[in-house]
Every structure is written in structure tokens, then in C-alpha cells.
Short mmCIF file of C-alpha atoms in Angstrom, two decimals:
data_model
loop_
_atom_site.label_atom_id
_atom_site.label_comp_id
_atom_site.label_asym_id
_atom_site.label_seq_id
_atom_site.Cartn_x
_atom_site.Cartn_y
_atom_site.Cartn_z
CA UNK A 501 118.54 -136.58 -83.86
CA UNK A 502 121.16 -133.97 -82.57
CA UNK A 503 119.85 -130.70 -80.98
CA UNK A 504 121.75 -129.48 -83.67
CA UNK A 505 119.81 -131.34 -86.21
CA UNK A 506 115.91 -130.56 -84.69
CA UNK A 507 117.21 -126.65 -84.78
CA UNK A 508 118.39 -127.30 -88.72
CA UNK A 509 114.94 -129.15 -89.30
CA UNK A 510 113.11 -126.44 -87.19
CA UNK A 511 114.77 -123.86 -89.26
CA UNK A 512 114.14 -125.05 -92.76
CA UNK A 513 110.41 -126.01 -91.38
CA UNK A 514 110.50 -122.23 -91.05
CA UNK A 515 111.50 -121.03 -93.98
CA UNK A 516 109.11 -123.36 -96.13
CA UNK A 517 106.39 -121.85 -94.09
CA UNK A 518 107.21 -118.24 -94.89
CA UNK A 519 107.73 -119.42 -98.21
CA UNK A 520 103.84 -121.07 -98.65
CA UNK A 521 102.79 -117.55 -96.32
CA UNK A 522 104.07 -115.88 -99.38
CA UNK A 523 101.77 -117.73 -101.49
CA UNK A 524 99.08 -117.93 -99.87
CA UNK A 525 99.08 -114.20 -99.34
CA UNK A 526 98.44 -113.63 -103.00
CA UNK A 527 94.55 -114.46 -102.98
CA UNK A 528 93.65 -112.07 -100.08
CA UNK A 529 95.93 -109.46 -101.35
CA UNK A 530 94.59 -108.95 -104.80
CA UNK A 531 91.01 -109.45 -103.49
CA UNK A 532 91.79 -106.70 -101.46
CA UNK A 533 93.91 -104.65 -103.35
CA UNK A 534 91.40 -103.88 -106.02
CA UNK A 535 88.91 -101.89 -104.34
CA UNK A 536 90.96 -99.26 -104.80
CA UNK A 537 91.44 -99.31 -108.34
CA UNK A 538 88.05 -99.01 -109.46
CA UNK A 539 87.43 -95.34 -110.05
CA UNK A 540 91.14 -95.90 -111.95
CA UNK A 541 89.76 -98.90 -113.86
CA UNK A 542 86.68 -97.02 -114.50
CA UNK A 543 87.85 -93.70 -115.94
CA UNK A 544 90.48 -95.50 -118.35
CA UNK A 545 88.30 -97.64 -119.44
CA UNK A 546 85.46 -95.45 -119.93
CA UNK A 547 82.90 -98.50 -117.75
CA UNK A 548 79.68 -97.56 -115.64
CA UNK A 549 79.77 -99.10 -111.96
CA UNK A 550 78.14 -102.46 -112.34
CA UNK A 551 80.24 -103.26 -115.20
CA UNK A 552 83.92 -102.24 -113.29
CA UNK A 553 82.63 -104.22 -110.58
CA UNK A 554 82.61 -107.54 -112.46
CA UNK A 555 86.72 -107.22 -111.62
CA UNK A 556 85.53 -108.15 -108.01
CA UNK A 557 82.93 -110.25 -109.16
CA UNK A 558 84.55 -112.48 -111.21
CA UNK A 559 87.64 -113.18 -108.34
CA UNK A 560 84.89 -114.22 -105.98
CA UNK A 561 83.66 -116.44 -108.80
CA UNK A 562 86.73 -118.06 -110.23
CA UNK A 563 88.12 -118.57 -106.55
CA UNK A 564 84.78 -119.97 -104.77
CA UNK A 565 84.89 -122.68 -107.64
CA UNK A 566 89.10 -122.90 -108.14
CA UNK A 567 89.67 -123.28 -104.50
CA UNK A 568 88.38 -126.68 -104.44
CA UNK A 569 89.45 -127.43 -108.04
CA UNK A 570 92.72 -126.97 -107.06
CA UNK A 571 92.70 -128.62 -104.34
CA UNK A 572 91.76 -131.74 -106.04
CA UNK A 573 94.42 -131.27 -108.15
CA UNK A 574 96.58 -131.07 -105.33
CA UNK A 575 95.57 -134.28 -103.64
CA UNK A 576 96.04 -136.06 -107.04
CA UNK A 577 99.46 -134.15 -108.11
CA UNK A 578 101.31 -133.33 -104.99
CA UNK A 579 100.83 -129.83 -103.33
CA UNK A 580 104.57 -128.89 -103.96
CA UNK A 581 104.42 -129.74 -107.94
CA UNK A 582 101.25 -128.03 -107.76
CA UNK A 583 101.69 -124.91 -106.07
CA UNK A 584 104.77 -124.40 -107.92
CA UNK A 585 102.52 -124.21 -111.22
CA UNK A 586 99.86 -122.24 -109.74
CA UNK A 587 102.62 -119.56 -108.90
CA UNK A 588 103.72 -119.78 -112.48
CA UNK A 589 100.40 -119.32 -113.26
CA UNK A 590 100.12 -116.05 -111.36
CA UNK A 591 103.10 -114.50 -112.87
CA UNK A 592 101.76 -115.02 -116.46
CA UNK A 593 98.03 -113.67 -115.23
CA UNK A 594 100.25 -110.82 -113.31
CA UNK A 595 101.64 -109.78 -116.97
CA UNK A 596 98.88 -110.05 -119.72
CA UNK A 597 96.69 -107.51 -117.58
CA UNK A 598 98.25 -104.38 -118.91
CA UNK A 599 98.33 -105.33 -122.57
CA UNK A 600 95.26 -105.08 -123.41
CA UNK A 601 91.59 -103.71 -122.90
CA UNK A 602 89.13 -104.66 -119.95
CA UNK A 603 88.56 -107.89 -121.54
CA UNK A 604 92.08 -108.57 -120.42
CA UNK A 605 92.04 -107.32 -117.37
CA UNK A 606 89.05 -109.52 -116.58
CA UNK A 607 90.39 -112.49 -117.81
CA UNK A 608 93.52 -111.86 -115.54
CA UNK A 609 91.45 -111.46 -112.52
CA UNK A 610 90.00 -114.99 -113.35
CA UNK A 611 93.56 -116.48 -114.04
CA UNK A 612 94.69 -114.71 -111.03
CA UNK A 613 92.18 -116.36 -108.92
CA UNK A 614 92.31 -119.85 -110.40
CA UNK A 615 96.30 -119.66 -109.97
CA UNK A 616 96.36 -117.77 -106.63
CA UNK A 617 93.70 -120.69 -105.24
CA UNK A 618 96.17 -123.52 -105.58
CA UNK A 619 97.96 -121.66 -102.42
CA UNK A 620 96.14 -122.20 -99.27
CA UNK A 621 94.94 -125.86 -100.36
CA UNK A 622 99.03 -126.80 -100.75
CA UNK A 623 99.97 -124.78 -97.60
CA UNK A 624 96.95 -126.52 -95.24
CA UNK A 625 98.34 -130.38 -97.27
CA UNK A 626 102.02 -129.70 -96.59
CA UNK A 627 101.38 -128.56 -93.13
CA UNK A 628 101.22 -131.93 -91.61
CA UNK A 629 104.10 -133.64 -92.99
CA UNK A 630 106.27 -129.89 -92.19
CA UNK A 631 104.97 -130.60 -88.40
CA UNK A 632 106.23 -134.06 -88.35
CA UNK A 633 109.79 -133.07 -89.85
CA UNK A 634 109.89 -129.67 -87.44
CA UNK A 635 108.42 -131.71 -84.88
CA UNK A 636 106.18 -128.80 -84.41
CA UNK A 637 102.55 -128.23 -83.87
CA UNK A 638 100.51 -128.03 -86.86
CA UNK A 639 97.83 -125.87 -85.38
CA UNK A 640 101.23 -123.27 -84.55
CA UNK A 641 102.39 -123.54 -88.05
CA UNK A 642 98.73 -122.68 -89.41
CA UNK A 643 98.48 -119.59 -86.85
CA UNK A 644 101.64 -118.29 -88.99
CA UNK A 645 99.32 -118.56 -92.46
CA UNK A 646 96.56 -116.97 -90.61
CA UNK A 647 98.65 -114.35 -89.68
CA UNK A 648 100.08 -113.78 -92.95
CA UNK A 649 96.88 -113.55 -94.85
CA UNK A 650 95.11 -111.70 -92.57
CA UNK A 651 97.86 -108.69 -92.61
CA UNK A 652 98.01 -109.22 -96.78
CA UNK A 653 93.95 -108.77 -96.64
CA UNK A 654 94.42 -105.86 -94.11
CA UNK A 655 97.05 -104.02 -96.05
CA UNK A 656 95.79 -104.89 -99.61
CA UNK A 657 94.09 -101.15 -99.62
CA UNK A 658 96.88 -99.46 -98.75
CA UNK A 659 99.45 -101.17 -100.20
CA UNK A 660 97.48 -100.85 -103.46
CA UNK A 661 96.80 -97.27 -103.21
CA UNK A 662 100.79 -96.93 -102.88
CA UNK A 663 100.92 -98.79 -106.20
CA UNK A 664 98.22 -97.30 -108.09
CA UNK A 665 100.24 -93.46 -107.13
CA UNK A 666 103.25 -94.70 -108.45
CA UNK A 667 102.59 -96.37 -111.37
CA UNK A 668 98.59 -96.58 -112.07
CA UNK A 669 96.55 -99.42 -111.77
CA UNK A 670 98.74 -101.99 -113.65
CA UNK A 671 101.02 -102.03 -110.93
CA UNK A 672 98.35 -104.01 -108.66
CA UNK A 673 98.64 -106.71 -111.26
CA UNK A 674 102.49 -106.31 -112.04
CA UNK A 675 103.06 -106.64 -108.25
CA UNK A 676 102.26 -110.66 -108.32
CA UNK A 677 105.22 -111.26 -110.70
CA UNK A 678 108.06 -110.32 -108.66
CA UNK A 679 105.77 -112.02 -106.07
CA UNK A 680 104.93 -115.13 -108.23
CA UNK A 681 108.32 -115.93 -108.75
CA UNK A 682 109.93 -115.32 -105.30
CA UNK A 683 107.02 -117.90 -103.89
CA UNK A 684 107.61 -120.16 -107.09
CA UNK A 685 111.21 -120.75 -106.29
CA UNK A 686 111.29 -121.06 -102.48
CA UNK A 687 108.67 -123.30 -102.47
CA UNK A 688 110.52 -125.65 -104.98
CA UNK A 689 114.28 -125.62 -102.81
CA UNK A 690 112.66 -125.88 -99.79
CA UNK A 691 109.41 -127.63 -99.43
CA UNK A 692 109.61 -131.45 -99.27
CA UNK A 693 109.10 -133.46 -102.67
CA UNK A 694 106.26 -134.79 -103.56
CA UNK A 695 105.33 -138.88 -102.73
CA UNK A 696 106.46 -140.56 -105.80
CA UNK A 697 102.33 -140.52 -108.42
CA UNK A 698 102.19 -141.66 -111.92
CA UNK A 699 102.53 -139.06 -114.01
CA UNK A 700 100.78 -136.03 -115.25
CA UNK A 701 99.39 -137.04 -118.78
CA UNK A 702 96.24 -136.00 -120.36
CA UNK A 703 94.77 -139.64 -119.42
CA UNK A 704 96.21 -139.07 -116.17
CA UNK A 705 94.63 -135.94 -115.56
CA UNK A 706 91.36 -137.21 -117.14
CA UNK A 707 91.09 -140.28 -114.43
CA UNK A 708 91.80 -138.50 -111.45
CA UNK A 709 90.08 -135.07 -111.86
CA UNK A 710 86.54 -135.96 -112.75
CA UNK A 711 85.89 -133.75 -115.48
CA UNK A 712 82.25 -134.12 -115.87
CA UNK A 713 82.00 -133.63 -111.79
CA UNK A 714 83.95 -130.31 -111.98
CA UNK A 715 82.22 -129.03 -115.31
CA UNK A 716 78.60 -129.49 -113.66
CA UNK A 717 79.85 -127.94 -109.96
CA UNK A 718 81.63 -125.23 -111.93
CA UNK A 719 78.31 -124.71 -114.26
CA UNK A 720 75.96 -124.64 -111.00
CA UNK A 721 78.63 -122.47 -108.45
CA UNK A 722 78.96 -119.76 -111.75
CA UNK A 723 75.17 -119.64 -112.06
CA UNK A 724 74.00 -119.48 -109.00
CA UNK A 725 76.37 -117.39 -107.51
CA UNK A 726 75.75 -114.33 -110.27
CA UNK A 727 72.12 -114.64 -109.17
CA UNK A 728 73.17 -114.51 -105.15
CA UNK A 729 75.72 -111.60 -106.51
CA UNK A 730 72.77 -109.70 -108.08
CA UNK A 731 74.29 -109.90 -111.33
CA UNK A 732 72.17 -111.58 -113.59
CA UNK A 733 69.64 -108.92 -114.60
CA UNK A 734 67.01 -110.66 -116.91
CA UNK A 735 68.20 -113.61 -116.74
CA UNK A 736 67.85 -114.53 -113.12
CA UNK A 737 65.82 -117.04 -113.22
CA UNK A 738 67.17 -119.02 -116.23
CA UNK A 739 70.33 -118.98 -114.10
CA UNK A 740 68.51 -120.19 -111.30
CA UNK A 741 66.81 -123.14 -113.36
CA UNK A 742 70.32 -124.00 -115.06
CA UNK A 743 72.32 -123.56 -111.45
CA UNK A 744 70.09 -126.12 -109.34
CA UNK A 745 69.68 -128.32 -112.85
CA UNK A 746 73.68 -128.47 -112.38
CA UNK A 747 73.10 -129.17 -108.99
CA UNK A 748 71.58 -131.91 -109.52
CA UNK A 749 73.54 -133.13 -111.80
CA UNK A 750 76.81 -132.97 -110.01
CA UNK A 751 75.29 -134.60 -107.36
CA UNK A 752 74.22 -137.58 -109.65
CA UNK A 753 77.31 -138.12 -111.41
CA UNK A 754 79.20 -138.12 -107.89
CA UNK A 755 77.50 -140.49 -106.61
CA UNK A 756 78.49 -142.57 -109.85
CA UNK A 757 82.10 -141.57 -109.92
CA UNK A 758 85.03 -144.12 -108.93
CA UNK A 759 87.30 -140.86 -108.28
CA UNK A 760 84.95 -138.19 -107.63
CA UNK A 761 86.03 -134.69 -107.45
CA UNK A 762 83.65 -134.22 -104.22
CA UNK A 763 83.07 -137.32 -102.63
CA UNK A 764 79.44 -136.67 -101.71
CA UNK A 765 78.80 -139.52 -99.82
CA UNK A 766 81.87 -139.23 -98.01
CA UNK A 767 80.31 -135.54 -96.71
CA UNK A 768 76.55 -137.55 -95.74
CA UNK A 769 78.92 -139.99 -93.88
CA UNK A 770 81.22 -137.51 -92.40
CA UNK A 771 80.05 -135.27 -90.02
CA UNK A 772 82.83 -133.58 -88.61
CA UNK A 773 83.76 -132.14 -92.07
CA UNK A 774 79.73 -131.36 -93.22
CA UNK A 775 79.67 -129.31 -89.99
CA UNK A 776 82.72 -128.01 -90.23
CA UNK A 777 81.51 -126.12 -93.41
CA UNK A 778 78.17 -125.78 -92.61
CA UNK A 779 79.86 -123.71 -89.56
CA UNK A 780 82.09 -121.83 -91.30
CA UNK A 781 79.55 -120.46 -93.71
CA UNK A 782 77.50 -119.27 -91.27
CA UNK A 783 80.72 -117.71 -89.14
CA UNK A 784 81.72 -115.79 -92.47
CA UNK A 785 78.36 -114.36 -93.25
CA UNK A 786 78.44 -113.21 -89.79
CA UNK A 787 81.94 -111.41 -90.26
CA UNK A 788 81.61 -110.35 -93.33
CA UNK A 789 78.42 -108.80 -92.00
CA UNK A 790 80.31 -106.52 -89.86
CA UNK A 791 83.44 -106.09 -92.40
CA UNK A 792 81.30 -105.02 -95.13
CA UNK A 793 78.62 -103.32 -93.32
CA UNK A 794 80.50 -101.20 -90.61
CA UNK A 795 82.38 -99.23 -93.21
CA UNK A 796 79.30 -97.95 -95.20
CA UNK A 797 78.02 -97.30 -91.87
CA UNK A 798 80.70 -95.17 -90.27
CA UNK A 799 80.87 -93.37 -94.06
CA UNK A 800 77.35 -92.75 -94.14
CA UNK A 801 76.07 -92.10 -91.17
CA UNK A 802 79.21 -91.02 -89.14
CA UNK A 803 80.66 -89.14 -91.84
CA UNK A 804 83.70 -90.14 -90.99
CA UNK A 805 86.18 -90.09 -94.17
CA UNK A 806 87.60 -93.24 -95.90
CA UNK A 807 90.82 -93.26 -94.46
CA UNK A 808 89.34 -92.30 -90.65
CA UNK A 809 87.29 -95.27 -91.69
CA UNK A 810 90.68 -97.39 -92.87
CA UNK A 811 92.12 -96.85 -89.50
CA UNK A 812 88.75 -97.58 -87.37
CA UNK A 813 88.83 -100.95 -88.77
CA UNK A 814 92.82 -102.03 -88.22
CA UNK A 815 92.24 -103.03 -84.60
CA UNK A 816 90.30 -106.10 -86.87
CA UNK A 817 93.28 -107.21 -88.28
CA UNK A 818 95.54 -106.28 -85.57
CA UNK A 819 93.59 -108.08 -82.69
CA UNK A 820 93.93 -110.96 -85.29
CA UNK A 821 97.80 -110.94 -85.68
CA UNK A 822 98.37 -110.63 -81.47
CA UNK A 823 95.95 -113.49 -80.87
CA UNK A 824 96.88 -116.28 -83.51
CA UNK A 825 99.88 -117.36 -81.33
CA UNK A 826 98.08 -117.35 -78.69
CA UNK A 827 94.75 -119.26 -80.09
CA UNK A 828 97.27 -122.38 -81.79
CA UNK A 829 98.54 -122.75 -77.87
CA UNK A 830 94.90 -122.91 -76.71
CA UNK A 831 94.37 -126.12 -79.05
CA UNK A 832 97.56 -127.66 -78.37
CA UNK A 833 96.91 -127.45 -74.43
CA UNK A 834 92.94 -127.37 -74.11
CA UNK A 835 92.02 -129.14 -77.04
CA UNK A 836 90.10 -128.59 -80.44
CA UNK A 837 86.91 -128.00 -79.15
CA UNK A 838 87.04 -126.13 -76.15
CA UNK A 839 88.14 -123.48 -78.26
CA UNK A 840 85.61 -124.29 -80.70
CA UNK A 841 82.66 -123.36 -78.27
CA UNK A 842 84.35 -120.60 -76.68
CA UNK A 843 84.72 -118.84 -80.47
CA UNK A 844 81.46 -119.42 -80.84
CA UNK A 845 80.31 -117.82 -77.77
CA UNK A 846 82.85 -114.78 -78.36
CA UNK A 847 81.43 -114.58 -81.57
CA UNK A 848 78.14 -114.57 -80.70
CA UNK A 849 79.05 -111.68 -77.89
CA UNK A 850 80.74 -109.82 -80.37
CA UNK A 851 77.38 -109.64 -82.85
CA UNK A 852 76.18 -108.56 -79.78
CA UNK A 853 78.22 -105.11 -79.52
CA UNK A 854 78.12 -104.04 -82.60
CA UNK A 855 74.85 -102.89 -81.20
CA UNK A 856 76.95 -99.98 -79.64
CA UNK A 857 76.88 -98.40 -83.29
CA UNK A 858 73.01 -97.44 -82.98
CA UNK A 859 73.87 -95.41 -79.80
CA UNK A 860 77.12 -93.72 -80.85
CA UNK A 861 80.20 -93.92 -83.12
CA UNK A 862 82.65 -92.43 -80.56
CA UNK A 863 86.02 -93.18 -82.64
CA UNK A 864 87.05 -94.87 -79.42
CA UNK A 865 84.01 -97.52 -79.06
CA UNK A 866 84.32 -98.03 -82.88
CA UNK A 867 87.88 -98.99 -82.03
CA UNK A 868 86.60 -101.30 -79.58
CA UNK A 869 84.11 -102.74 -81.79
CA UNK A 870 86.72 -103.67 -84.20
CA UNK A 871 89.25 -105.07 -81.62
CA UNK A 872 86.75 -107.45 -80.04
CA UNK A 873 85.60 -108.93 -83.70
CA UNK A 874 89.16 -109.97 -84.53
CA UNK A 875 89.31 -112.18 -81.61
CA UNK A 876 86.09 -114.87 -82.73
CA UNK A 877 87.85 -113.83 -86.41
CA UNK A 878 91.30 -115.46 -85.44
CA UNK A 879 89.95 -118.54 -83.33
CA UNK A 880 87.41 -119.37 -86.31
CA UNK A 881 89.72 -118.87 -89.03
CA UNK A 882 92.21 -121.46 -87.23
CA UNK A 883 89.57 -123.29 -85.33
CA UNK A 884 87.57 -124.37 -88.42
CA UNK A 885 91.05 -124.91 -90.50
CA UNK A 886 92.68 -127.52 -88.31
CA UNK A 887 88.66 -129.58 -87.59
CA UNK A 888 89.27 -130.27 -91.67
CA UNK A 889 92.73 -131.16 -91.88
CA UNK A 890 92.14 -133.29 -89.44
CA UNK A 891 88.31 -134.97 -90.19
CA UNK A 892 89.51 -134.80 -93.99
CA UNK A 893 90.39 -138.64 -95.26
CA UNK A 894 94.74 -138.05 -95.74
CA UNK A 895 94.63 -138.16 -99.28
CA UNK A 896 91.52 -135.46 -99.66
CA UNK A 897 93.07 -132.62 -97.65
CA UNK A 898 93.89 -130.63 -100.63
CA UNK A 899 90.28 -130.38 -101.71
CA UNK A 900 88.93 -130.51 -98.36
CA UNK A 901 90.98 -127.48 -97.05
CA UNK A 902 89.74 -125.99 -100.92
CA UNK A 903 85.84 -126.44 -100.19
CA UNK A 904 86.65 -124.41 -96.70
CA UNK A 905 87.98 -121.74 -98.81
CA UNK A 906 84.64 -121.51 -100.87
CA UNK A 907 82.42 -121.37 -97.54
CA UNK A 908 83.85 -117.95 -96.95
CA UNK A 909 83.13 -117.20 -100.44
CA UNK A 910 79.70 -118.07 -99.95
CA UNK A 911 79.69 -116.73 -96.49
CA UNK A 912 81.02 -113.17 -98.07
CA UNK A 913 78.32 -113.36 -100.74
CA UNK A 914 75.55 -114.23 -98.41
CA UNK A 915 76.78 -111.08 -95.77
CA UNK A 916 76.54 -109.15 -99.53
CA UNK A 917 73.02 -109.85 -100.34
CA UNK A 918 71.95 -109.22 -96.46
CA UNK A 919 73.35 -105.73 -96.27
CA UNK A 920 72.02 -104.81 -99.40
CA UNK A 921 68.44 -105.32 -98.37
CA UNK A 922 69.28 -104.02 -94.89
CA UNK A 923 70.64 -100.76 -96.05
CA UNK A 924 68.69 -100.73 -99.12
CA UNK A 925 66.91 -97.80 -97.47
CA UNK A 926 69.71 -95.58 -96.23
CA UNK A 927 72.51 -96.21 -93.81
CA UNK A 928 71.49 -94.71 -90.42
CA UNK A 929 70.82 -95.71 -86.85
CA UNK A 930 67.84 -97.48 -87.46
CA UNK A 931 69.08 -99.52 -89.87
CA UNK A 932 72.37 -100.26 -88.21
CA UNK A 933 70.12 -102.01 -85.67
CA UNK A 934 68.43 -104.10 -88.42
CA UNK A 935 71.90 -105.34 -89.32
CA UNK A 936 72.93 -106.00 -85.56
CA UNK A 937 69.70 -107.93 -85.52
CA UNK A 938 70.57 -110.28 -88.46
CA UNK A 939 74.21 -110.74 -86.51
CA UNK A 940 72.98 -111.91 -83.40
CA UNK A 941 70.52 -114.02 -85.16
CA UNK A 942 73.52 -115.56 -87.38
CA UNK A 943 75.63 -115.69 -84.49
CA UNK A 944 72.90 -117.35 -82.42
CA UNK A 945 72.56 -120.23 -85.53
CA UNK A 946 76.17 -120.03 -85.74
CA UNK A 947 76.48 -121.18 -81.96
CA UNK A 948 74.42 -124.59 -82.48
CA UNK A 949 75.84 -125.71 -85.46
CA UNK A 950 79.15 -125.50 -83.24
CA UNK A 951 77.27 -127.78 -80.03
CA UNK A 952 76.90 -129.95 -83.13
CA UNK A 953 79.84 -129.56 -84.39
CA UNK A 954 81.78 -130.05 -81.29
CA UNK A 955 80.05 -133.18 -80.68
CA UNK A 956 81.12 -135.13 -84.18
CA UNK A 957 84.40 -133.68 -83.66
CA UNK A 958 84.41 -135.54 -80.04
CA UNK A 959 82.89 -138.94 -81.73
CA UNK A 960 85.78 -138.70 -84.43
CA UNK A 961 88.58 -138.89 -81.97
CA UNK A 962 86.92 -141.84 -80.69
#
């Protein structure tokens, strides 16, 4: 090919990157975005605070089970068809949410979630044969995804708070139309066409999506995380009994399955991937420990106001941006899994200094805090995203790259349920220390899952 012709490739490569960025933006951004509607959401709707927060609640829900839904879907539809509908989907969830009462506004957040999931499954399956075309480095082309979502999760707040002054809170949920249909339509010019599948008829679907397999992990990943989320009240431990009865149930029935939506015994067999999630659950409850928790902390104990706090916490996200570039290089010249252990360490350092917290919050060590937790942030995110696409069987990316969606999830819910019996009895010093404690101690677990890791990663390549 002409130099001509790589730079035309290159360029369209490009463009159908931004274009899946777009999408795969949406899911961070409205997670984000609607933290600061709920006082909005609240008075209009007349709600006390546990039941406005079911608006968070339910995304966390609908995504930690749609993410691998989808990308099942994906791997048995083709992740241009499907992303294409998921973005249609967004712009109908984007435009039922005013019309109604809170009903409707719930049952947009779960649409929006379900649609807004089929993103970063499609993005992480098209990645590989965009690479080949661009004859560019995949791990390069994910550091551009990582770098979109991260700056849609950082500026959901504010960009939301924009919204919600111009036009109240519907505009948070009007927002994903314009959105929606920009990503809908690039996607489908530019992206390359699906490999020729049989097509999409009821019997179709049926065969390939293992409905019984998705009801029973849906049934078990809804009841057990309300009861991780606190949100169960009396009937925690009915949810419990049905959640681990689904449990065991999915696992039976995919064991049985000729097309099983989670190959389980492809996970026992495969290593890599098991660890690879295993890892990543443990890295997100450790973020999310510091993401959630440092916040309430500053607020609390500092007394430092929300939008002092807003601006503590950027150098997270920023360090994030400056470093992804930088990070994809790293495993294109040094390899997967030197980086791999040298996250892990950083990681593990950074628990570490959040310690600095129960001796002072001097705006300028905060901002050092946050700066040095982007950095394990950035090389995990990309780190952990690139060991799946590549230990994930080709035609199981979609819902492989989907499951590593749901660890965060799980990871976020788990950093949840820490802090609140952490700082269930007041935010100061003292317990600031208890949650450094539980960081190094995650980070410390975190570390030899990744020796493990590292070491089915090395036996794969061989």
C-alpha cells in the first residue's frame, strides 16, 4: 500500500475511534452526571434520600448485568450492527425521561444503562480488526478510549451542573440524544461491516443468547447486588437465599449449555482471563476506595467546600489523560506484564499515601494525593483491558471485555459497603486511617493476584 493509502487508512482508523470514544463516553457520563441532580430530582418529585438514590442505584444495576449481556450480543451480532442499536436505544431512553413521573425517570436510567453498555464491549471487539487496517497498535488505540471516558467521568459533574442551570434536570437526559445520534451515525459510515452471521430472528436470537443463562445471572447479579448496595431493607436475606439459589443455578445450566452466555468452564480453564477479573475487582475496590472516600473526607473533616473539593480531585483525571499515551508505549516496547507489576506496585504505593490525609489536608498534598492515584488508575484501566482482549477466545471478546466492565461495578460497590462501615462513625482523622488501612491491605491482595496474574499471562504467550 501507498504512503498515501496507510495515511487514508490511518485517518479513517481515526475517525472510527473518536466515533466509538463518543459512545463509549455515554456510560461514564450519565453515571456521573447525576450526582448532581439529586436534590433537583428530589424536590420535584417530592422523594426522601434513599428513594432518589435508586436513580444511581439502578445504573449500577442494569449496567453490572447489561455490560456482559451486551457483549454477548455483540459477539453473536457483530459489534457495529450492535452498537448502532444500542445508540438508538439511548436516544429513545434520552427522550421518555421527561414525560413522565419518577417511574419514568427510573426506567430511563435502566434503558440508559442497558443501551449505553453495548459501547465499550463494541469499541474493545472492533479494536483489533481497526489496528490491523490502521496498522496501529491496539493497546494505543485503547489509551484513546481510556482517555475519553475518563475526561466524560471527570467532567460529568460539571458538565451536568451546566445543564441542570440551563434547563433543569431533563437536560442531563436530553443531552444523550443529540449524543445518541451523532455516535449512531458515525459509527455506521465509518466503522468496518460486520463478518457476514445468519440473521437476527427470534430463533436466532433464542440459540445464541442463552436465555435461561442470562435470566438466572441477571436474577442472582439484581439480588445480590441490592443486598451488597444496602438496599434491601427486610428483605435481605430472602434476597440473599434467592441471589446464591440463582447462583447456582446459572452455574448449572452453563455447564449444560451448547452456547452459553458465560462459558464457565472456559473461565476454570482459563487463567489469564479468571485473574484478569479477579484483579481488576480488587484494583477497583481499591480506587473507588479513594474516589469515594476522599471527597466525604476533605468535606467533612477539612471543610473544604464541594467545588474546592471538585478541583482537589482533577489532578485524578488529569494525571490519567497525560499518562495513557504514555502507558500504551510502555506495552508496545516493554511488554504486557512488566507494566502489569509495576501498576501494581504504584498502586500499592499510592494506598500507601493517602496516609498523608491523617496528618494534614494541605490543598497542595491533597493535590498530590490525587495526581499520584491517576497514574496506577491509567496503567490498570489499560493494563487489565488489553490482558482480556487478548486471553479472550476471538469470538468471546464482546462479552469478555463486558464481564471486565461489571468487575468495576462490583469493585465500586464493594469500595461502597467498606466506607460505609469505615465512616459509619464520623469522618475524621482517625477514621481516615481506618480507610488507608483497608487500602494498603487491598492493595497488598491486589499485588499477588497480579504475581499470579503475570505468570498465566506469561504461560499464555507460550
Amino acid at each position: 500500500m501507498s504512503s498515501e493509502g496507510v495515511d487514508a487508512a490511518r485517518r479513517r482508523v481515526g475517525l472510527t475511534v473518536a466515533a466509538l470514544c463518543l459512545g463509549t463516553t455515554l456510560n461514564p457520563l450519565n453515571s456521573s452526571m447525576i450526582a448532581v441532580a439529586l436534590l433537583s430530582l428530589q424536590h420535584d418529585f417530592d422523594l426522601t434520600t434513599p428513594q432518589v438514590t435508586w436513580v444511581i442505584t439502578l445504573f449500577y444495576i442494569a449496567s453490572t448485568v447489561g455490560q456482559p449481556l451486551m457483549g454477548r450480543v455483540i459477539d453473536a451480532l457483530g459489534a457495529r450492527r450492535v452498537f448502532v442499536a444500542g445508540m438508538a436505544v439511548v436516544v429513545v431512553a434520552g427522550v421518555i425521561a421527561p414525560l413522565g413521573g419518577f417511574a419514568l425517570v427510573l426506567v430511563s436510567r435502566g434503558i440508559l444503562a442497558l443501551g449505553t453498555s453495548v459501547a465499550f464491549p463494541a469499541a474493545v471487539a472492533l479494536v483489533g480488526p481497526l489496528a490491523r487496517a490502521g496498522g496501529m497498535s491496539p493497546p494505543r488505540l485503547l489509551a484513546r478510549i481510556q482517555i475519553a471516558n475518563t475526561t466524560a467521568a471527570a467532567l460529568g459533574p460539571v458538565v451536568g451542573g451546566l445543564l441542570i442551570a440551563v434547563a433543569g434536570w431533563p437536560a442531563i437526559f436530553l443531552v444523550n440524544v443529540p449524543l445518541g445520534i451523532a455516535g449512531l451515525i458515525s459509527v455506521w459510515i465509518l466503522a468496518p461491516r460486520d463478518n457476514p452471521r445468519e440473521a437476527v430472528t427470534g430463533r436466532a436470537l433464542v440459540r445464541v443468547l442463552d436465555p435461561a443463562g442470562v435470566l438466572s445471572f441477571a436474577i442472582a447479579a439484581v439480588a445480590l447486588l441490592v443486598v451488597l448496595l444496602d438496599a434491601g431493607g427486610d428483605a435481605t436475606w430472602l434476597l440473599v437465599a434467592v441471589g446464591v439459589v440463582a447462583l447456582g443455578l446459572f452455574v448449572w445450566r452453563e455447564l449444560r449449555a451448547r452456547a452459553p452466555f458465560i462459558d464457565v468452564r472456559m473461565l476454570a480453564a482459563n487463567r489469564a482471563l479468571t485473574l484478569s477479573y479477579l484483579g481488576f475487582t480488587v484494583f477497583s475496590a481499591l480506587y473507588y476506595l479513594a474516589f469515594f472516600g476522599l471527597p466525604q473526607f476533605l468535606e467533612a473533616h477539612a471543610g473544604y467546600s464541594t467545588a474546592i473539593v471538585g478541583l482537589l480531585m482533577l489532578p485524578l483525571s488529569g494525571m490519567t489523560i497525560a499518562i495513557a499515551p504514555v502507558v500504551a508505549r510502555a506495552i508496545d516496547k516493554r511488554g504486557l506484564v512488566p507494566v502489569l507489576i509495576t501498576m501494581a506496585i504504584v498502586l500499592l504505593v499510592s494506598a500507601g499515601l493517602l496516609g498523608i490525609g491523617v496528618a494534614t489536608t494541605n490543598p497542595v498534598w491533597m493535590l498530590l494525593m490525587a495526581a499520584v492515584m491517576g497514574i496506577p488508575y491509567c496503567m490498570g484501566s489499560l493494563v487489565m483491558t488489553e490482558a482480556v482482549r487478548r486471553a479472550a477466545p476471538p469470538d468471546a471478546v464482546g462479552v469478555a471485555s463486558g464481564l471486565l466492565q461489571s468487575t468495576r461495578y462490583l469493585g465500586a460497590i464493594a469500595a461502597t459497603v467498606m466506607l460505609g462501615q469505615l465512616l459509619a462513625g464520623g469522618v475524621d482523622a482517625a477514621a481516615w486511617g481506618g480507610v488507608v488501612i483497608a487500602a494498603v491491605a487491598t492493595g497488598v491482595v491486589h499485588l499477588a493476584v497480579s504475581l499470579f496474574q503475570a505468570a498465566a499471562l506469561r504461560r499464555a504467550q507460550h
